[in-house]
C-alpha positions as semicolon CSV with decimal commas, in nm:
position;residue;x (nm);y (nm);z (nm)
1;M;-1,309;-2,018;-1,316
2;G;-1,640;-1,813;-1,236
3;D;-1,621;-1,633;-0,866
4;V;-1,226;-1,563;-0,789
5;R;-1,307;-1,585;-0,433
6;L;-1,201;-1,875;-0,204
7;R;-1,400;-1,937;0,075
8;G;-1,175;-2,133;0,371
9;Q;-1,302;-2,279;0,691
10;T;-1,343;-1,944;0,814
11;G;-1,573;-1,846;0,583
12;V;-1,407;-1,536;0,511
13;P;-1,365;-1,481;0,122
14;A;-1,014;-1,524;-0,030
15;E;-0,963;-1,386;-0,319
16;R;-0,644;-1,640;-0,519
17;R;-0,311;-1,570;-0,598
18;G;-0,309;-1,310;-0,925
19;S;-0,645;-1,324;-0,973
20;Y;-0,688;-0,956;-1,055
21;P;-0,690;-0,971;-1,462
22;F;-0,423;-0,759;-1,633
23;I;-0,631;-0,424;-1,762
24;D;-0,733;-0,540;-2,176
25;F;-0,771;-0,228;-2,289
26;R;-0,959;-0,367;-2,563
27;L;-1,226;-0,430;-2,334
28;L;-1,303;-0,040;-2,294
29;N;-1,351;0,089;-2,688
30;N;-1,638;-0,268;-2,715
31;T;-1,842;0,022;-2,818
32;T;-1,661;0,243;-3,009
33;H;-1,485;-0,110;-3,209
34;S;-1,733;-0,309;-3,158
35;G;-1,581;-0,605;-3,404
36;E;-1,330;-0,650;-3,191
37;I;-1,499;-0,756;-2,838
38;G;-1,831;-0,823;-2,992
39;T;-2,102;-0,927;-2,698
40;K;-2,079;-0,926;-2,395
41;K;-2,048;-1,347;-2,368
42;K;-1,723;-1,267;-2,551
43;V;-1,629;-0,985;-2,260
44;K;-1,717;-1,287;-2,051
45;R;-1,544;-1,543;-2,163
46;L;-1,199;-1,340;-2,193
47;L;-1,241;-1,204;-1,826
48;S;-1,259;-1,612;-1,752
49;F;-0,985;-1,681;-1,961
50;Q;-0,765;-1,357;-1,828
51;R;-0,860;-1,484;-1,457
52;Y;-0,732;-1,851;-1,513
53;F;-0,386;-1,729;-1,765
54;H;-0,353;-1,574;-1,440
55;A;-0,421;-1,787;-1,153
56;S;-0,183;-1,904;-0,865
57;R;0,093;-2,087;-1,105
58;L;0,047;-2,329;-0,741
59;L;-0,304;-2,345;-0,851
60;R;-0,183;-2,429;-1,207
61;G;0,089;-2,705;-1,087
62;I;0,369;-2,524;-1,110
63;I;0,537;-2,439;-0,743
64;P;0,660;-2,116;-0,745
65;Q;1,089;-2,107;-0,695
66;A;1,244;-1,892;-0,457
67;P;1,469;-1,652;-0,596
68;L;1,809;-1,683;-0,567
69;H;2,025;-1,412;-0,365
70;L;2,326;-1,421;-0,630
71;L;2,496;-1,083;-0,419
72;D;2,838;-1,023;-0,397
73;E;2,927;-1,027;-0,016
74;D;2,986;-0,681;-0,036
75;Y;2,633;-0,621;-0,126
76;L;2,581;-0,971;0,136
77;G;2,735;-0,765;0,378
78;Q;2,630;-0,361;0,338
79;A;2,248;-0,528;0,342
80;R;2,314;-0,656;0,680
81;H;2,443;-0,334;0,754
82;M;2,145;-0,112;0,764
83;L;1,920;-0,374;0,886
84;S;2,118;-0,324;1,153
85;K;1,999;0,052;1,173
86;V;1,616;-0,077;1,007
87;G;1,438;0,169;1,319
88;T;1,586;0,481;1,164
89;W;1,412;0,711;1,027
90;D;1,634;0,812;0,736
91;F;1,696;0,474;0,627
92;D;1,713;0,372;0,291
93;I;1,444;0,171;0,086
94;F;1,604;0,260;-0,287
95;L;1,950;0,144;-0,145
96;F;1,822;-0,160;0,032
97;D;1,637;-0,250;-0,231
98;R;1,924;-0,273;-0,467
99;L;2,191;-0,440;-0,204
100;T;1,885;-0,720;-0,189
101;N;1,904;-0,781;-0,546
102;G;1,532;-0,648;-0,520
103;N;1,450;-0,823;-0,251
104;S;1,364;-0,578;0,002
105;L;1,021;-0,703;0,160
106;V;1,130;-1,068;0,207
107;T;1,432;-0,981;0,329
108;L;1,330;-0,684;0,564
109;L;1,063;-0,875;0,661
110;C;1,223;-1,190;0,745
111;H;1,461;-0,960;0,977
112;L;1,208;-0,795;1,177
113;F;1,020;-1,098;1,231
114;N;1,319;-1,301;1,376
115;S;1,378;-0,947;1,558
116;H;1,069;-0,902;1,741
117;G;1,081;-1,225;1,842
118;L;0,748;-1,298;1,585
119;I;0,892;-1,664;1,475
120;H;0,939;-1,813;1,774
121;H;0,652;-1,676;2,028
122;F;0,415;-1,788;1,707
123;K;0,619;-2,170;1,624
124;L;0,675;-2,046;1,309
125;D;0,859;-2,225;1,009
126;M;1,078;-2,056;0,870
127;V;1,104;-2,199;0,503
128;T;0,709;-2,084;0,504
129;L;0,729;-1,782;0,615
130;H;0,969;-1,675;0,411
131;R;0,751;-1,924;0,075
132;F;0,446;-1,658;0,199
133;L;0,690;-1,342;0,161
134;V;0,839;-1,434;-0,217
135;M;0,451;-1,520;-0,245
136;V;0,354;-1,113;-0,129
137;Q;0,632;-0,969;-0,293
138;E;0,607;-1,143;-0,601
139;D;0,215;-1,065;-0,636
140;Y;0,300;-0,689;-0,637
141;H;0,403;-0,488;-1,038
142;G;0,709;-0,465;-1,033
143;H;0,590;-0,240;-1,415
144;N;0,434;0,032;-1,160
145;P;0,601;0,324;-1,035
146;Y;0,467;0,385;-0,711
147;H;0,276;0,129;-0,602
148;N;0,586;-0,225;-0,586
149;A;0,703;-0,435;-0,343
150;V;0,898;-0,161;-0,236
151;H;0,666;0,099;-0,167
152;A;0,516;-0,196;0,071
153;A;0,935;-0,255;0,184
154;D;0,908;0,111;0,226
155;V;0,551;0,161;0,485
156;T;0,683;-0,144;0,660
157;Q;0,958;0,032;0,784
158;A;0,777;0,283;0,823
159;M;0,557;0,101;1,080
160;H;0,834;-0,096;1,194
161;C;0,962;0,268;1,363
162;Y;0,577;0,308;1,470
163;L;0,587;0,021;1,668
164;K;0,841;0,153;1,876
165;E;0,708;0,501;1,973
166;P;0,710;0,450;2,337
167;K;0,334;0,566;2,410
168;L;0,262;0,293;2,205
169;A;0,467;0,016;2,228
170;S;0,434;-0,108;2,594
171;F;0,105;-0,230;2,513
172;L;0,131;-0,415;2,188
173;T;0,141;-0,759;2,236
174;P;0,332;-0,999;1,977
175;L;-0,046;-1,073;1,749
176;D;-0,028;-0,668;1,748
177;I;0,277;-0,657;1,562
178;M;0,272;-0,961;1,353
179;L;-0,082;-0,786;1,217
180;G;0,118;-0,416;1,219
181;L;0,423;-0,524;0,996
182;L;0,180;-0,819;0,818
183;A;-0,053;-0,570;0,703
184;A;0,184;-0,368;0,593
185;A;0,437;-0,559;0,325
186;A;0,067;-0,665;0,208
187;H;-0,200;-0,331;0,223
188;D;-0,145;-0,330;-0,174
189;V;-0,102;-0,637;-0,297
190;D;-0,138;-0,702;-0,656
191;H;-0,260;-0,329;-0,684
192;P;-0,277;-0,255;-1,081
193;G;-0,126;0,071;-1,132
194;V;-0,523;0,257;-1,117
195;N;-0,740;0,377;-0,886
196;Q;-1,063;0,314;-0,767
197;P;-1,263;0,579;-1,007
198;F;-1,076;0,381;-1,307
199;L;-1,244;0,080;-1,234
200;I;-1,536;0,151;-1,153
201;K;-1,591;0,407;-1,548
202;T;-1,454;0,064;-1,731
203;N;-1,661;-0,121;-1,559
204;H;-1,399;-0,445;-1,389
205;H;-1,547;-0,706;-1,206
206;L;-1,305;-0,584;-0,920
207;A;-1,522;-0,306;-0,919
208;N;-1,884;-0,531;-0,936
209;L;-1,727;-0,782;-0,765
210;Y;-1,700;-0,580;-0,393
211;Q;-1,966;-0,293;-0,520
212;N;-1,778;-0,019;-0,555
213;M;-1,714;-0,014;-0,214
214;S;-1,283;-0,013;-0,115
215;V;-1,239;-0,205;-0,433
216;L;-0,876;-0,228;-0,427
217;E;-0,852;-0,265;-0,018
218;N;-1,103;-0,559;-0,099
219;H;-0,896;-0,674;-0,333
220;H;-0,574;-0,646;-0,120
221;W;-0,719;-0,776;0,169
222;R;-0,892;-1,092;0,015
223;S;-0,524;-1,175;-0,165
224;T;-0,376;-1,177;0,134
225;I;-0,598;-1,474;0,323
226;G;-0,577;-1,638;-0,020
227;M;-0,178;-1,622;-0,003
228;L;-0,215;-1,703;0,406
229;R;-0,453;-2,035;0,339
230;E;-0,188;-2,101;0,011
231;S;0,126;-2,165;0,250
232;R;-0,011;-2,242;0,570
233;L;0,228;-2,061;0,760
234;L;-0,102;-2,025;0,996
235;A;-0,245;-2,365;0,979
236;H;-0,085;-2,459;1,316
237;L;-0,266;-2,206;1,528
238;P;-0,614;-2,251;1,712
239;K;-0,885;-2,208;1,424
240;E;-1,032;-1,894;1,652
241;M;-0,660;-1,721;1,633
242;T;-0,653;-1,763;1,259
243;Q;-1,022;-1,582;1,201
244;D;-0,944;-1,312;1,432
245;I;-0,600;-1,284;1,264
246;E;-0,773;-1,282;0,923
247;Q;-1,057;-1,057;1,044
248;Q;-0,780;-0,778;1,190
249;L;-0,590;-0,807;0,901
250;G;-0,895;-0,662;0,654
251;S;-0,955;-0,397;0,922
252;L;-0,628;-0,298;0,903
253;I;-0,611;-0,260;0,536
254;L;-0,925;-0,140;0,473
255;A;-0,824;0,156;0,679
256;T;-0,587;0,279;0,422
257;D;-0,867;0,361;0,170
258;I;-0,817;0,730;0,147
259;N;-1,167;0,755;0,076
260;R;-1,228;0,674;0,527
261;Q;-0,933;0,922;0,611
262;N;-1,155;1,227;0,774
263;E;-1,371;0,870;0,952
264;F;-1,043;0,827;1,113
265;L;-0,902;1,172;1,139
266;T;-1,229;1,320;1,331
267;R;-1,243;0,976;1,575
268;L;-0,849;1,056;1,670
269;K;-0,899;1,422;1,708
270;A;-1,200;1,338;1,944
271;H;-1,010;1,093;2,152
272;L;-0,662;1,317;2,205
273;H;-0,939;1,528;2,319
274;N;-1,156;1,344;2,553
275;K;-0,819;1,165;2,630
276;D;-1,002;0,852;2,649
277;L;-0,751;0,588;2,477
278;R;-0,728;0,308;2,687
279;L;-0,440;0,085;2,508
280;E;-0,497;-0,130;2,779
281;N;-0,842;-0,215;2,590
282;V;-0,768;-0,396;2,248
283;Q;-1,035;-0,213;2,039
284;D;-0,806;0,135;2,112
285;R;-0,480;-0,054;2,027
286;H;-0,627;-0,179;1,755
287;F;-0,762;0,157;1,630
288;M;-0,465;0,323;1,684
289;L;-0,263;0,021;1,491
290;Q;-0,564;0,144;1,168
291;I;-0,391;0,505;1,256
292;A;-0,039;0,370;1,189
293;L;-0,074;0,214;0,889
294;K;-0,188;0,503;0,724
295;C;0,003;0,733;0,878
296;A;0,313;0,506;0,716
297;D;0,139;0,439;0,424
298;I;0,158;0,850;0,338
299;C;0,432;0,906;0,497
300;N;0,631;0,982;0,168
301;P;0,669;1,355;0,219
302;C;0,766;1,314;0,567
303;R;1,089;1,160;0,462
304;I;1,438;1,352;0,402
305;W;1,394;1,572;0,065
306;E;1,620;1,287;-0,176
307;M;1,402;0,981;-0,093
308;S;1,044;1,217;-0,076
309;K;1,140;1,377;-0,388
310;Q;1,171;0,996;-0,534
311;W;0,817;0,839;-0,389
312;S;0,654;1,184;-0,577
313;E;0,714;1,147;-0,898
314;R;0,694;0,808;-0,867
315;V;0,345;0,784;-0,798
316;C;0,271;1,126;-0,987
317;E;0,412;0,888;-1,309
318;E;0,153;0,645;-1,209
319;F;-0,075;0,876;-1,237
320;Y;0,030;1,001;-1,532
321;R;0,019;0,688;-1,744
322;Q;-0,343;0,649;-1,614
323;G;-0,459;0,987;-1,796
324;D;-0,253;0,912;-2,105
325;L;-0,484;0,583;-2,118
326;E;-0,825;0,762;-2,046
327;Q;-0,690;0,985;-2,331
328;K;-0,637;0,723;-2,561
329;F;-0,973;0,523;-2,483
330;E;-1,131;0,849;-2,481
331;L;-1,285;0,822;-2,148
332;E;-1,293;1,142;-1,863
333;I;-0,905;1,206;-1,765
334;S;-0,932;1,190;-1,365
335;P;-0,887;1,422;-1,112
336;L;-0,400;1,467;-1,115
337;C;-0,392;1,271;-1,385
338;N;-0,339;1,549;-1,672
339;Q;0,019;1,588;-1,701
340;Q;-0,024;1,905;-1,857
341;K;-0,263;2,097;-1,624
342;D;-0,131;1,854;-1,267
343;S;0,231;1,915;-1,198
344;I;0,439;1,733;-0,999
345;P;0,407;1,982;-0,782
346;S;0,030;2,174;-0,683
347;I;-0,085;1,761;-0,628
348;Q;0,230;1,745;-0,382
349;I;0,100;2,078;-0,199
350;G;-0,232;1,956;-0,188
351;F;-0,202;1,608;-0,088
352;M;0,079;1,822;0,198
353;T;-0,139;2,031;0,335
354;Y;-0,455;1,879;0,262
355;I;-0,404;1,483;0,412
356;V;-0,086;1,415;0,511
357;E;-0,033;1,761;0,802
358;P;-0,402;1,668;0,919
359;L;-0,324;1,290;0,986
360;F;0,055;1,372;1,171
361;R;-0,095;1,680;1,362
362;E;-0,300;1,435;1,536
363;W;-0,016;1,138;1,507
364;A;0,267;1,409;1,646
365;R;-0,072;1,463;1,932
366;F;-0,057;1,122;2,046
367;T;0,332;1,014;2,073
368;G;0,367;1,325;2,318
369;N;0,604;1,531;2,040
370;S;0,823;1,216;2,004
371;T;1,133;1,308;1,868
372;L;1,029;1,093;1,524
373;S;0,738;1,278;1,530
374;E;0,898;1,599;1,501
375;N;1,169;1,532;1,294
376;M;0,874;1,388;1,054
377;L;0,665;1,723;1,087
378;S;1,013;1,907;1,021
379;H;1,101;1,730;0,706
380;L;0,719;1,768;0,571
381;A;0,751;2,128;0,625
382;H;1,143;2,167;0,438
383;N;0,945;1,900;0,177
384;K;0,610;2,136;0,082
385;A;0,888;2,459;0,102
386;Q;1,061;2,274;-0,202
387;W;0,761;2,200;-0,369
388;K;0,615;2,537;-0,338
389;S;1,029;2,696;-0,473
390;L;0,990;2,521;-0,751
391;L;0,554;2,574;-0,829
392;S;0,655;2,919;-0,765
393;N;0,936;2,913;-1,025
394;Q;0,764;2,709;-1,260
395;H;0,483;2,965;-1,300
396;R;0,751;3,251;-1,319
397;R;0,863;3,061;-1,659
398;R;0,489;3,082;-1,716
399;G;0,404;3,431;-1,631
400;S;0,077;3,238;-1,415
401;G;-0,069;3,335;-1,141
402;Q;-0,121;3,040;-1,011
403;D;-0,213;2,971;-0,613
404;L;0,017;2,807;-0,437
405;A;-0,227;2,584;-0,232
406;G;-0,242;2,306;-0,460
407;P;-0,570;2,062;-0,583
408;A;-0,833;2,104;-0,304
409;P;-0,924;1,785;-0,050
410;E;-1,210;1,678;-0,248
411;T;-1,010;1,638;-0,549
412;L;-0,763;1,495;-0,400
413;E;-0,970;1,194;-0,216
414;Q;-1,145;1,099;-0,584
415;T;-0,813;0,988;-0,633
416;E;-0,651;0,653;-0,474
417;G;-0,339;0,629;-0,470
418;A;-0,251;1,031;-0,507
419;T;-0,159;0,964;-0,140
420;P;0,173;0,870;-0,177
C-alpha cells in the first residue's frame, strides 16, 4: 500500500483509519534472530501487509456497524441523569462508560454537540455525526489500560468544563467550541500504548514518516482528518472552512505533545504577566484553546482521589507493559517504565510537581481563581499528599531514605503519556 497517508482536496496529508500497524515484536529482534524475519525486504513486506490488514474496514468493503445499545432502561435512565450533570467536576466517567455499555465517547459527544447547538449551527446530519463518532471511538485501542476511548471521553468532559469558564466562554464562537470538543475526543486516537521514544528506537514506520517529531500527535491528527473525510461529516461546508478546521485541529492536537510543555507554559506566563491576552482576537482564543486542551489532557491529578488514583494506576500499568516488552526484547527500558524501580507514587509525585502544578497554577491565574480552578488545585494538593503518604509507607517498609520529590522533569518529558 506504500505511503499510508491520503492527500485530499485541502492538501493536508491524512492517514487512513487503522493505518497504524500493530507492533509486531518479531521485528525488534531481527538482528538477534535474523532467520525469523530475514532481510529488510521481508520486513518491508510484513509492514505493508500489516498496513493492509489493519486498514479501514470501509476500504475493505465492510461497512462499520454502529454498536447496539442493548441496555436496561434503568441504565439508560441513569446515563441520562448523569448527562444532566456533565458540567460538574466530579463527573464519574468510569460509571458513565459502564452505563452506556462502553459507548461513553459517542454518547457524550452526541449530547455535547446537541447541547452546545453545534448540530443546528453547522447543519450536521445526525446519522453522519454518529457514524463519525463511532469511527473515532472504535479507533481507540480498548486493550490499552490508559490511552483508550474512556480517556478520550474523560478529556472531552474536562474540556467541556473548561469551555464554560466565564473568562473564556463569553468569547467563544460555535467553531471554537466544535474544535475544542473534536480535538479532545480525537487527541489520542489509535494510540498504540507505547511512547514516542519506543517508536523511534524500534524504527517504526511512523517515526520515519514524521521524522521523529511529535510522532504520535501527528498520527492522531492525520488519522482524525482521514475519518472526517471518510465520514463526510463536514463535506457540505465550504472548502475554505474545512481547510481551516483541519489545520486548527492539527494545531490543537499537536499542542498536547509533552515535549512542548515549557514552550506553552512560558508563553502563557508571558501573556498573563503582560496582561495582553485579547480573546476577541482569534489567535489568542486559539492559544487558550490549546492551553485548555493541555489542561484537560493531564487533569487526572486534579480529579477526586478515587478517580485520580484509578487513572494513575492505569497509566503506570501501560508504562510497565512497555518496560516489560523492552526487557523481553533486550532494549533499554524507558524512563518510568521499570516496575522494579519506578513506583506509582514516585511517578505521580514527580508528574504533579513538575508538570501538572505549574500549568494549573497559570490556568487558575487566567480564570481569576474561578471556583473550578480552586477546586482542581485543592484536589491536586490532596492527591499529592496521598501519594507522598503511600510512598513514605513504602520506604518505611523497605528501610529506604529515598527523596519524596519524584522523578526529575527531564525524565518525565522523555516519556510521552507519563503525563496522564
